[in-house]
Coordinates of C-alpha atoms and ligand atoms in Angstrom, one line a residue:
M26 CA -0.5 0.0 -0.3
K27 CA 2.8 2.6 -1.2
R28 CA 0.7 5.3 -1.5
L29 CA -0.3 5.4 2.4
L30 CA 3.0 5.7 4.0
P31 CA 3.7 9.2 3.1
L32 CA 0.3 10.5 4.2
L33 CA -0.3 8.1 7.3
A34 CA 3.2 10.3 8.8
L35 CA 1.4 13.0 8.4
T36 CA -2.1 13.4 9.1
G37 CA -1.4 10.3 11.6
T38 CA -5.5 8.6 9.9
L39 CA -5.8 6.0 7.8
L40 CA -6.8 7.0 3.8
A41 CA -9.3 5.6 2.2
A42 CA -8.6 1.9 1.0
Q43 CA -8.5 1.4 -2.6
P44 CA -11.5 0.8 -4.8
A45 CA -13.0 -2.7 -4.4
A46 CA -13.3 -4.9 -7.5
A47 CA -17.0 -5.0 -6.9
Q48 CA -17.0 -2.3 -9.4
K49 CA -20.1 -3.2 -12.1
S50 CA -19.1 -3.4 -15.3
V51 CA -21.2 -2.8 -18.6
S52 CA -20.8 -3.2 -22.3
P53 CA -19.4 -0.3 -24.3
E54 CA -22.4 -0.4 -26.3
K55 CA -24.2 0.2 -22.8
L56 CA -21.9 2.9 -21.3
V57 CA -22.9 4.4 -24.2
A58 CA -27.0 4.4 -24.4
L59 CA -26.2 5.1 -20.7
K60 CA -24.3 8.7 -21.4
K61 CA -27.5 9.4 -23.6
E62 CA -29.6 8.5 -21.2
L63 CA -27.6 10.8 -18.8
S64 CA -27.8 13.8 -21.2
T65 CA -31.9 13.7 -22.2
E66 CA -32.3 13.4 -18.4
I67 CA -30.5 16.6 -17.6
D68 CA -31.9 18.3 -20.7
K69 CA -35.2 17.1 -19.0
Q70 CA -33.8 19.1 -15.3
Q71 CA -33.2 22.5 -16.9
K72 CA -36.4 23.6 -14.9
A73 CA -34.5 22.9 -11.9
T74 CA -31.5 23.5 -12.7
Q75 CA -32.2 27.1 -13.6
Q76 CA -34.2 27.8 -10.2
M77 CA -31.1 26.4 -7.8
V78 CA -28.4 28.8 -9.6
D79 CA -31.2 31.6 -9.2
M80 CA -32.0 31.0 -6.3
V81 CA -28.0 31.1 -5.0
F82 CA -27.3 34.1 -7.0
S83 CA -30.5 35.7 -5.0
F84 CA -29.0 35.2 -1.3
G85 CA -24.8 36.5 -2.2
E86 CA -23.5 35.5 0.9
L87 CA -20.3 35.8 1.7
G88 CA -17.8 33.1 2.7
F89 CA -18.3 31.2 6.4
Q90 CA -22.2 32.8 6.1
E91 CA -23.2 31.2 3.1
T92 CA -26.4 30.1 5.8
E93 CA -29.3 30.3 3.3
T94 CA -27.1 28.7 0.4
S95 CA -26.5 25.2 2.6
A96 CA -29.9 25.2 4.0
Y97 CA -31.4 25.5 0.2
L98 CA -29.1 23.2 -1.2
T99 CA -29.0 20.2 1.6
G100 CA -32.9 20.2 1.6
I101 CA -32.7 19.7 -2.3
L102 CA -30.7 16.6 -1.5
K103 CA -31.9 15.7 1.6
K104 CA -35.3 15.5 -0.3
N105 CA -33.7 13.2 -2.5
G106 CA -32.2 10.7 -0.8
F107 CA -29.5 12.2 0.3
V108 CA -27.3 12.0 3.9
I109 CA -26.5 15.1 5.1
Q110 CA -23.7 16.0 7.7
Q111 CA -24.5 20.0 8.6
G112 CA -21.3 21.8 10.2
I113 CA -18.7 19.5 9.6
A114 CA -15.0 20.8 10.1
G115 CA -16.1 23.4 13.0
M116 CA -18.0 25.5 10.3
P117 CA -21.7 26.0 10.6
T118 CA -21.9 26.6 6.7
A119 CA -20.4 23.5 6.1
W120 CA -21.4 19.5 5.2
T121 CA -21.4 16.7 3.0
A122 CA -24.1 14.7 1.1
T123 CA -24.0 11.4 0.9
W124 CA -25.6 9.0 -0.9
G125 CA -25.2 5.3 -2.0
T126 CA -23.4 2.7 -1.1
G127 CA -20.1 0.9 -1.3
K128 CA -16.9 1.8 -3.3
P129 CA -15.8 3.8 -5.2
V130 CA -16.8 7.1 -3.1
I131 CA -16.7 9.6 -5.3
A132 CA -16.7 13.0 -3.3
V133 CA -17.9 15.8 -5.7
G134 CA -18.0 19.8 -4.6
S135 CA -17.9 23.2 -5.6
D136 CA -17.4 26.8 -3.9
I137 CA -21.1 28.8 -2.9
D138 CA -19.3 32.0 -1.4
C139 CA -19.5 35.6 -3.4
I140 CA -17.7 38.7 -3.7
P141 CA -18.0 42.1 -1.7
K142 CA -19.1 44.7 -3.1
A143 CA -20.4 43.1 -6.3
S144 CA -23.7 43.5 -6.3
Q145 CA -25.1 43.3 -9.9
K146 CA -28.5 42.8 -11.8
P147 CA -28.4 39.9 -14.0
G148 CA -28.1 40.7 -18.1
V149 CA -27.7 44.0 -17.5
A150 CA -24.6 44.7 -19.4
Y151 CA -23.5 47.7 -17.4
H152 CA -22.2 48.5 -13.7
D153 CA -26.4 48.7 -12.0
P154 CA -26.1 46.5 -8.4
I155 CA -29.6 45.5 -6.8
I156 CA -28.4 46.9 -3.9
E157 CA -25.4 49.4 -3.3
G158 CA -22.0 48.1 -2.1
A159 CA -23.5 44.8 -1.2
P160 CA -22.2 41.6 -1.5
G161 CA -23.3 39.6 -5.3
H162 CA -22.3 36.5 -7.1
G163 CA -19.0 38.8 -8.9
E164 CA -17.2 34.9 -9.3
G165 CA -19.8 33.0 -10.6
H166 CA -19.8 30.3 -7.5
N167 CA -23.9 30.1 -7.5
S168 CA -23.5 27.7 -10.3
G169 CA -21.2 24.9 -8.9
V170 CA -23.5 22.9 -6.2
P171 CA -26.3 23.6 -8.4
L172 CA -24.4 21.7 -11.3
N173 CA -23.0 18.8 -8.8
I174 CA -26.7 18.5 -7.6
T175 CA -28.0 18.3 -11.5
A176 CA -25.3 15.6 -12.5
V177 CA -26.1 13.7 -9.5
L178 CA -29.7 13.5 -9.3
A179 CA -29.5 12.2 -13.0
L180 CA -27.2 9.8 -12.2
K181 CA -28.8 7.9 -8.5
K182 CA -31.7 7.4 -11.5
I183 CA -29.2 5.2 -13.0
M184 CA -27.2 3.9 -10.2
E185 CA -30.6 3.0 -8.7
R186 CA -31.8 1.1 -12.2
E187 CA -28.7 -0.8 -13.1
K188 CA -27.7 -1.2 -9.1
L189 CA -24.7 -0.3 -9.9
P190 CA -22.4 0.1 -6.4
G191 CA -20.9 3.3 -5.5
T192 CA -21.5 6.5 -3.0
L193 CA -21.5 9.8 -4.0
M194 CA -20.6 12.7 -1.4
L195 CA -21.5 16.2 -2.4
W196 CA -19.4 19.1 -0.3
P197 CA -19.1 23.2 -0.7
G198 CA -15.9 25.0 -1.2
V199 CA -17.5 27.1 2.1
A200 CA -15.5 30.9 1.8
E201 CA -13.3 29.7 -0.7
E202 CA -12.2 33.9 -1.5
Q203 CA -10.7 33.3 1.9
L204 CA -9.5 29.8 1.4
G205 CA -11.0 29.2 4.5
A206 CA -12.3 26.1 4.5
K207 CA -10.9 22.8 2.5
A208 CA -7.4 22.3 4.7
F209 CA -9.8 21.5 7.3
Y210 CA -11.8 19.4 5.7
V211 CA -9.1 17.1 5.2
R212 CA -6.6 18.0 8.2
D213 CA -10.3 16.6 9.5
G214 CA -10.6 13.1 8.0
F215 CA -13.7 14.5 5.3
F216 CA -11.7 12.6 2.3
K217 CA -9.8 10.3 4.1
N218 CA -12.2 7.2 3.0
V219 CA -12.4 9.2 -0.9
D220 CA -11.2 7.7 -3.8
A221 CA -11.3 10.3 -6.0
C222 CA -13.0 13.9 -6.0
I223 CA -14.7 15.5 -8.6
F224 CA -14.7 19.4 -8.7
T225 CA -16.2 22.1 -10.9
H226 CA -15.6 26.1 -11.0
V227 CA -16.9 28.3 -13.2
G228 CA -15.5 29.5 -16.5
D229 CA -16.0 30.5 -19.6
N230 CA -15.4 27.1 -21.7
L231 CA -15.9 23.5 -21.1
G232 CA -12.2 23.0 -20.1
V233 CA -10.3 20.6 -18.0
S234 CA -6.2 20.7 -17.3
Y235 CA -4.2 18.4 -15.3
G236 CA -1.0 18.5 -13.6
D237 CA 0.4 21.5 -11.9
G238 CA -1.5 24.4 -13.7
G239 CA 0.8 27.4 -13.1
G240 CA -1.1 28.9 -10.3
N241 CA 0.2 30.1 -6.6
G242 CA -0.8 28.6 -3.2
L243 CA -0.7 30.6 -0.2
V244 CA -1.2 31.4 3.9
S245 CA -2.9 34.1 4.6
V246 CA -1.9 35.3 7.7
K247 CA -3.3 38.7 10.0
F248 CA -0.9 40.4 12.5
N249 CA -2.8 41.8 14.8
F250 CA -0.8 45.2 16.8
D251 CA -1.7 46.2 20.1
G252 CA -0.4 49.8 21.6
Q253 CA -1.3 52.6 24.3
A254 CA -4.0 55.0 23.5
A255 CA -4.0 58.2 24.5
H256 CA -4.8 61.3 23.8
S257 CA -3.4 62.1 21.1
A258 CA -2.8 65.7 21.2
G259 CA -3.1 65.9 25.1
A260 CA -0.3 63.5 25.7
P261 CA 0.8 61.8 22.0
W262 CA 3.7 60.6 23.9
R263 CA 2.0 58.2 26.5
G264 CA 0.7 56.2 23.4
R265 CA 2.1 53.7 21.6
S266 CA 0.6 53.7 18.5
A267 CA -0.6 50.4 16.8
L268 CA -1.0 51.4 14.0
D269 CA 2.1 52.4 13.4
A270 CA 3.3 49.3 13.4
V271 CA 1.0 47.9 10.8
E272 CA 2.0 50.8 8.5
L273 CA 6.0 50.3 9.1
M274 CA 5.4 46.3 8.1
D275 CA 3.2 47.5 4.9
I276 CA 6.6 49.4 4.0
G277 CA 9.4 46.8 5.0
W278 CA 7.1 44.1 3.1
N279 CA 6.7 46.8 0.1
F280 CA 10.6 46.9 0.5
H281 CA 11.2 43.4 0.5
R282 CA 9.4 43.1 -3.2
E283 CA 12.6 44.2 -4.6
H284 CA 14.0 41.3 -3.4
M285 CA 11.4 39.0 -4.3
E286 CA 10.9 36.5 -7.0
V287 CA 8.4 36.9 -9.7
T288 CA 6.3 34.8 -9.1
Q289 CA 5.4 35.5 -5.8
R290 CA 2.3 37.3 -5.1
S291 CA 1.5 39.6 -2.1
H292 CA -1.1 42.2 -1.2
Y293 CA -3.1 43.3 2.4
V294 CA -5.7 45.1 3.6
I295 CA -5.5 46.7 6.7
P296 CA -9.3 45.8 8.1
D297 CA -8.8 47.7 11.7
G298 CA -6.8 51.4 11.6
G299 CA -8.2 52.7 14.5
D300 CA -11.3 54.7 15.8
Q301 CA -10.5 58.3 15.1
P302 CA -7.3 60.4 14.7
N303 CA -7.5 61.8 18.6
V304 CA -7.0 58.9 19.7
V305 CA -3.7 57.0 19.9
P306 CA -4.7 53.6 18.0
S307 CA -4.1 50.5 20.6
K308 CA -5.2 47.7 18.4
A309 CA -4.8 47.7 15.0
S310 CA -4.8 45.3 12.6
V311 CA -3.4 44.0 8.8
W312 CA -4.2 41.2 6.9
Y313 CA -1.8 39.3 4.4
Y314 CA -2.1 36.7 1.2
F315 CA 1.6 35.7 0.3
R316 CA 1.7 33.3 -2.2
E317 CA 4.5 31.5 -4.2
R318 CA 4.6 28.9 -6.5
T319 CA 6.1 25.7 -3.8
Y320 CA 5.5 24.9 -0.4
P321 CA 8.8 26.0 1.0
K322 CA 8.5 29.4 -0.7
I323 CA 5.0 29.9 1.0
M324 CA 6.8 29.5 4.2
E325 CA 9.7 31.3 3.7
M326 CA 7.5 34.1 2.8
Y327 CA 5.7 34.2 5.8
A328 CA 8.7 33.8 7.6
D329 CA 10.0 36.7 6.1
A330 CA 6.6 38.4 6.8
V331 CA 6.4 37.5 10.8
K332 CA 10.3 39.0 11.1
M333 CA 8.6 42.3 10.0
A334 CA 6.0 42.7 12.0
E335 CA 8.2 41.9 14.9
G336 CA 10.6 44.8 13.5
A337 CA 8.4 46.9 13.7
T338 CA 6.8 45.8 17.1
L339 CA 10.8 46.7 18.1
M340 CA 10.4 49.9 16.3
T341 CA 6.8 50.9 17.6
K342 CA 7.1 49.5 20.9
T343 CA 4.2 47.5 21.2
T344 CA 3.1 43.6 20.9
M345 CA 2.2 41.8 18.1
S346 CA 0.1 38.3 17.6
Y347 CA -0.5 36.7 13.7
E348 CA -3.0 34.4 12.8
V349 CA -3.8 32.4 9.8
L350 CA -7.0 32.8 8.0
G351 CA -6.9 30.5 5.2
S352 CA -4.4 28.5 3.5
A353 CA -3.9 26.9 -0.4
W354 CA -1.4 24.4 -1.7
P355 CA -0.9 25.1 -5.6
G356 CA -3.1 23.1 -7.3
H357 CA -1.7 19.2 -9.3
M358 CA -4.3 17.7 -11.0
N359 CA -5.3 14.1 -12.3
K360 CA -4.2 12.8 -15.5
P361 CA -6.4 10.0 -16.2
M362 CA -8.6 11.6 -14.6
A363 CA -8.9 14.5 -17.0
E364 CA -8.0 12.5 -19.8
A365 CA -11.4 10.7 -18.6
M366 CA -13.2 14.0 -18.7
Y367 CA -11.8 15.7 -21.6
E368 CA -13.8 12.6 -23.7
N369 CA -16.7 13.6 -22.4
I370 CA -16.4 17.2 -22.5
K371 CA -15.8 16.4 -26.8
M372 CA -19.3 14.5 -26.5
V373 CA -21.2 17.6 -24.4
G374 CA -19.4 20.5 -26.7
L375 CA -20.5 24.0 -25.5
P376 CA -24.4 25.3 -25.6
T377 CA -26.0 27.2 -28.4
W378 CA -26.0 30.4 -27.8
T379 CA -28.7 32.5 -28.0
A380 CA -27.8 36.2 -30.5
A381 CA -29.3 38.0 -27.3
D382 CA -26.3 35.4 -25.3
Q383 CA -23.8 36.8 -27.4
T384 CA -24.9 40.6 -27.3
L385 CA -25.4 40.5 -23.8
A386 CA -21.2 39.0 -23.7
R387 CA -19.9 41.3 -26.3
A388 CA -21.7 44.2 -24.6
V389 CA -20.1 43.7 -21.7
Q390 CA -17.0 43.0 -23.2
V391 CA -17.1 46.2 -24.6
E392 CA -18.2 47.8 -21.3
M393 CA -15.3 46.0 -19.6
K394 CA -12.8 47.3 -22.3
A395 CA -11.8 43.1 -22.2
P396 CA -8.6 42.7 -24.1
K397 CA -8.7 41.1 -27.8
K398 CA -7.1 38.1 -26.9
G399 CA -6.9 35.6 -23.6
R400 CA -3.3 35.2 -22.1
D401 CA -3.6 31.6 -24.0
G402 CA -3.7 33.4 -27.2
T403 CA -7.8 32.5 -27.9
P404 CA -9.7 35.2 -29.5
I405 CA -11.8 37.3 -27.4
D406 CA -15.2 38.0 -28.6
G407 CA -18.5 37.2 -27.3
L408 CA -19.0 33.9 -25.9
A409 CA -16.6 30.4 -26.5
M410 CA -17.9 29.2 -29.5
K411 CA -15.2 26.5 -29.7
V412 CA -14.9 23.3 -26.8
D413 CA -11.0 23.6 -25.0
S414 CA -8.4 22.1 -25.6
L415 CA -7.2 19.5 -22.7
K416 CA -4.4 21.7 -21.1
P417 CA -1.3 20.1 -19.9
P418 CA 0.7 21.5 -17.2
S419 CA 2.0 24.6 -17.9
E420 CA 6.1 24.7 -18.2
F421 CA 6.5 27.6 -17.5
S422 CA 4.5 30.4 -14.9
I423 CA 4.5 33.7 -13.3
G424 CA 2.9 32.6 -11.1
G425 CA -1.1 33.9 -10.0
G426 CA -4.1 32.8 -8.1
S427 CA -4.7 30.1 -6.0
D428 CA -7.7 27.7 -4.7
D429 CA -7.9 25.9 -2.1
I430 CA -9.7 22.6 -3.9
A431 CA -5.0 22.4 -4.2
D432 CA -5.2 21.0 -0.9
I433 CA -7.8 18.0 -2.3
S434 CA -6.1 17.4 -5.4
W435 CA -2.8 16.4 -3.0
N436 CA -4.6 13.6 -1.0
V437 CA -7.0 12.4 -3.8
P438 CA -6.8 12.1 -7.3
T439 CA -8.9 15.6 -7.8
I440 CA -9.8 17.2 -11.2
V441 CA -11.4 20.8 -12.3
L442 CA -14.0 20.7 -14.5
R443 CA -14.8 24.0 -15.8
Y444 CA -17.8 24.9 -17.7
P445 CA -19.1 28.1 -19.7
A446 CA -21.4 30.1 -17.6
N447 CA -19.5 33.3 -17.6
I448 CA -18.1 35.7 -20.4
P449 CA -14.6 35.2 -21.2
G450 CA -12.2 38.5 -20.7
L451 CA -13.9 39.7 -17.8
P452 CA -11.7 41.1 -14.7
G453 CA -12.9 38.3 -11.9
H454 CA -13.7 39.3 -8.6
H455 CA -15.7 42.0 -10.0
W456 CA -19.6 43.2 -10.8
S457 CA -19.6 41.9 -14.4
N458 CA -18.2 39.1 -13.4
A459 CA -21.8 38.8 -11.9
I460 CA -24.0 40.0 -15.2
A461 CA -24.4 36.6 -16.8
M462 CA -24.2 34.7 -13.3
A463 CA -28.3 34.3 -13.4
T464 CA -28.7 34.2 -17.2
P465 CA -29.6 31.4 -19.8
I466 CA -25.9 31.5 -20.7
A467 CA -25.3 30.5 -17.0
H468 CA -28.3 28.6 -16.8
K469 CA -27.7 26.5 -20.4
G470 CA -23.5 26.4 -18.9
V471 CA -24.0 24.4 -16.2
T472 CA -26.3 22.0 -18.0
A473 CA -23.5 21.0 -20.2
G474 CA -20.7 21.0 -17.5
A475 CA -24.2 18.3 -15.4
K476 CA -23.6 16.2 -18.3
A477 CA -20.1 16.3 -18.5
E478 CA -19.4 15.4 -15.2
A479 CA -22.4 13.1 -14.9
M480 CA -20.5 10.6 -17.5
T481 CA -17.3 11.3 -16.1
L482 CA -19.2 10.0 -12.8
L483 CA -20.3 6.9 -14.4
D484 CA -17.1 6.3 -16.4
M485 CA -15.8 6.1 -13.1
L486 CA -18.1 4.0 -11.5
V487 CA -18.4 1.2 -14.3
K488 CA -14.8 1.3 -15.3
P489 CA -12.3 0.5 -12.3
E490 CA -9.2 1.6 -14.6
V491 CA -9.9 4.9 -14.4
I492 CA -9.9 5.3 -10.6
R493 CA -7.3 2.7 -10.7
T494 CA -4.6 4.5 -12.4
A495 CA -5.8 8.1 -11.0
W496 CA -3.8 6.5 -8.0
T497 CA -1.3 5.3 -10.2
Y498 CA -0.5 8.8 -11.7
F499 CA -0.4 10.0 -8.3
N500 CA 1.0 7.5 -6.4
D501 CA 4.1 7.4 -9.2
V502 CA 4.1 10.9 -10.7
Q503 CA 2.3 13.5 -8.4
T504 CA 3.3 13.3 -5.2
K505 CA 6.5 10.9 -5.9
D506 CA 9.1 14.1 -4.8
T507 CA 6.5 16.3 -3.2
K508 CA 4.8 14.8 -0.1
Y509 CA 1.4 17.5 1.6
T510 CA 2.0 19.4 4.5
P511 CA -0.3 21.1 5.4
I512 CA 0.2 24.9 6.3
I513 CA -2.2 25.0 8.9
S514 CA -1.5 23.5 12.5
K515 CA -3.5 20.8 14.5
T516 CA -4.7 23.7 16.9
D517 CA -5.5 26.1 14.1
K518 CA -9.5 26.7 13.7
P519 CA -11.3 28.1 10.8
A520 CA -12.4 31.4 11.0
I521 CA -16.2 31.5 10.8
S522 CA -16.6 34.9 11.9
L523 CA -14.9 36.9 8.8
N524 CA -17.9 38.8 7.0
K525 CA -20.4 38.5 9.5
N526 CA -20.7 42.0 10.4
I527 CA -20.9 42.2 6.6
M528 CA -23.4 40.4 6.2
A529 CA -25.0 41.5 9.5
E530 CA -25.3 44.7 7.5
F531 CA -26.8 43.9 4.3
R532 CA -28.8 41.0 4.3
P533 CA -32.0 42.6 6.0
E534 CA -32.2 44.6 2.3
M535 CA -30.7 41.0 0.8
K536 CA -34.0 39.4 1.6
K537 CA -36.6 42.1 0.0
Y538 CA -34.5 40.5 -3.4
Y539 CA -34.4 36.5 -2.3
Y540 CA -35.8 34.6 -5.8
N541 CA -39.4 33.5 -5.4
P542 CA -39.7 30.5 -7.8
A543 CA -43.4 29.9 -7.0
K544 CA -44.1 33.2 -8.7
Y545 CA -41.5 34.4 -11.1
K546 CA -40.3 31.9 -14.2
S547 CA -36.6 33.4 -13.6
Y548 CA -35.2 35.3 -11.5
L549 CA -34.4 38.4 -14.6
E550 CA -38.6 38.2 -14.7
Q551 CA -38.4 38.4 -11.0
L552 CA -36.0 41.9 -11.2
G553 CA -37.8 43.5 -14.3
I554 CA -34.8 43.1 -16.3
A555 CA -35.2 42.5 -20.3
Y556 CA -32.3 40.4 -21.8
P557 CA -30.0 41.6 -22.3
T558 CA -30.2 45.1 -21.4
V559 CA -27.1 46.8 -23.0
R560 CA -26.0 50.2 -23.5
T561 CA -28.3 52.5 -26.2
G562 CA -25.0 54.4 -27.6
T563 CA -25.5 56.9 -25.5
A564 CA -24.9 57.1 -21.7
A565 CA -28.8 56.8 -21.0
A566 CA -29.5 53.2 -20.4
A567 CA -32.4 51.1 -21.0
P568 CA -34.7 51.0 -17.9
S569 CA -34.2 47.7 -15.3
G570 CA -36.3 48.8 -12.4
G571 CA -39.0 46.7 -11.5
E572 CA -38.1 46.4 -7.7
Ligands
LIG893 ZN1 -13.9 30.2 -7.5

């Protein structure tokens, strides 16, 4: 059991056994017929898919505060016979939903949280928030779990009828924007009996990749400085400014940038900079993301930052403590599983876009001054018309974003299915990325993604070689020289109070805009939005009222 050794040493937990030989195989002809049936069934579920996508969009909940979203999604799964475990790994909004029996155990996940200040009316091609300043799905995380639910409910029917053994475990990426949950799921053993994991993430094409995708991992750390309050004018010499320490730490870090490798990304916000100018700030904090391409480099940045924070306390006679709020390894996705998924992607193909879909997409691209070409040279003009290629590992990378699905990918063979629910060429983490997310673009993109996912899950259930070769790649290639070491410690706790105040401020107003599918065919209809609403040549925009 070669694969157990490194993992045992790290987690102290006995990880999944190899999938039992009990997997039932079917003839190639039968498999083709079953996949066709999945596709037909998922097409029939388009109404339910649209409702889920629109509903989660309307909740617009930030990381760790996804209470409505989790209650709604687990409600649907429970009604369909899934066993729910709520509040896993110390996170009230985290859960698993399990159905089926025996091996293989396949985890199916996607993120559910949204972006601060990204409130936006769907289908409107310019900035027009539903509620000014409120959070919104400016990353498209409203669509992934609805996709997974659509896929597994179609598959469940076939599994029941054909008596296919296997266990499906759905789970949400809570607080992905804070890289806040997945390392805790791994640490607390929720993937220890899992044989493979399919993760879905919104994109602008149907695609999958394998190996090192060129992204960064990160550690998210908040430094809390403690000083001494005093009257800023009456007795400033008696004060010790915690804010001075924050600023000096930031200055130190910004000078240090010149001597860091180009692959690093580091950025910070100051969640607490004191209360008012005439009180010397006794407390102040600064929150950093430190990103690099490898685990040792991330940890080196982290150690450098702690030194700088200590330096800042020496300069200001303050004290300091720090806490990890999130973490992610650099990702590595499984090759045999990606190859299996890609065969299905080719079969499914891209959705048929209407003129209205393309008009919206092009108007948003003009509005956002989208580049003419993507970073890989693909032209950007409206919605994707050609299915993405199977992406091999990147040979060269200047670094980039992070996703804590990576922590799962270093413990269980994992792939990420990207599906075409959004518009190409947008900046990301932005209100414009929310525009498509409760429109026919997202609905059709999710349906296409659900088909590719359901077909690949079926492959994994009836073709034992998919998971077997996945583990061979995992053991002999991926983890041959690189062993997973968690960035979080055994005692770190998920940062579940993050975003509490923001949601408390906006939720009462947001509730008025929750989607009501009993009354309205779509969220667009509920908001009274003509699809698409685009600028009409002047600054005057088409009315989009109705609320
Ligand atoms: Zn995301």
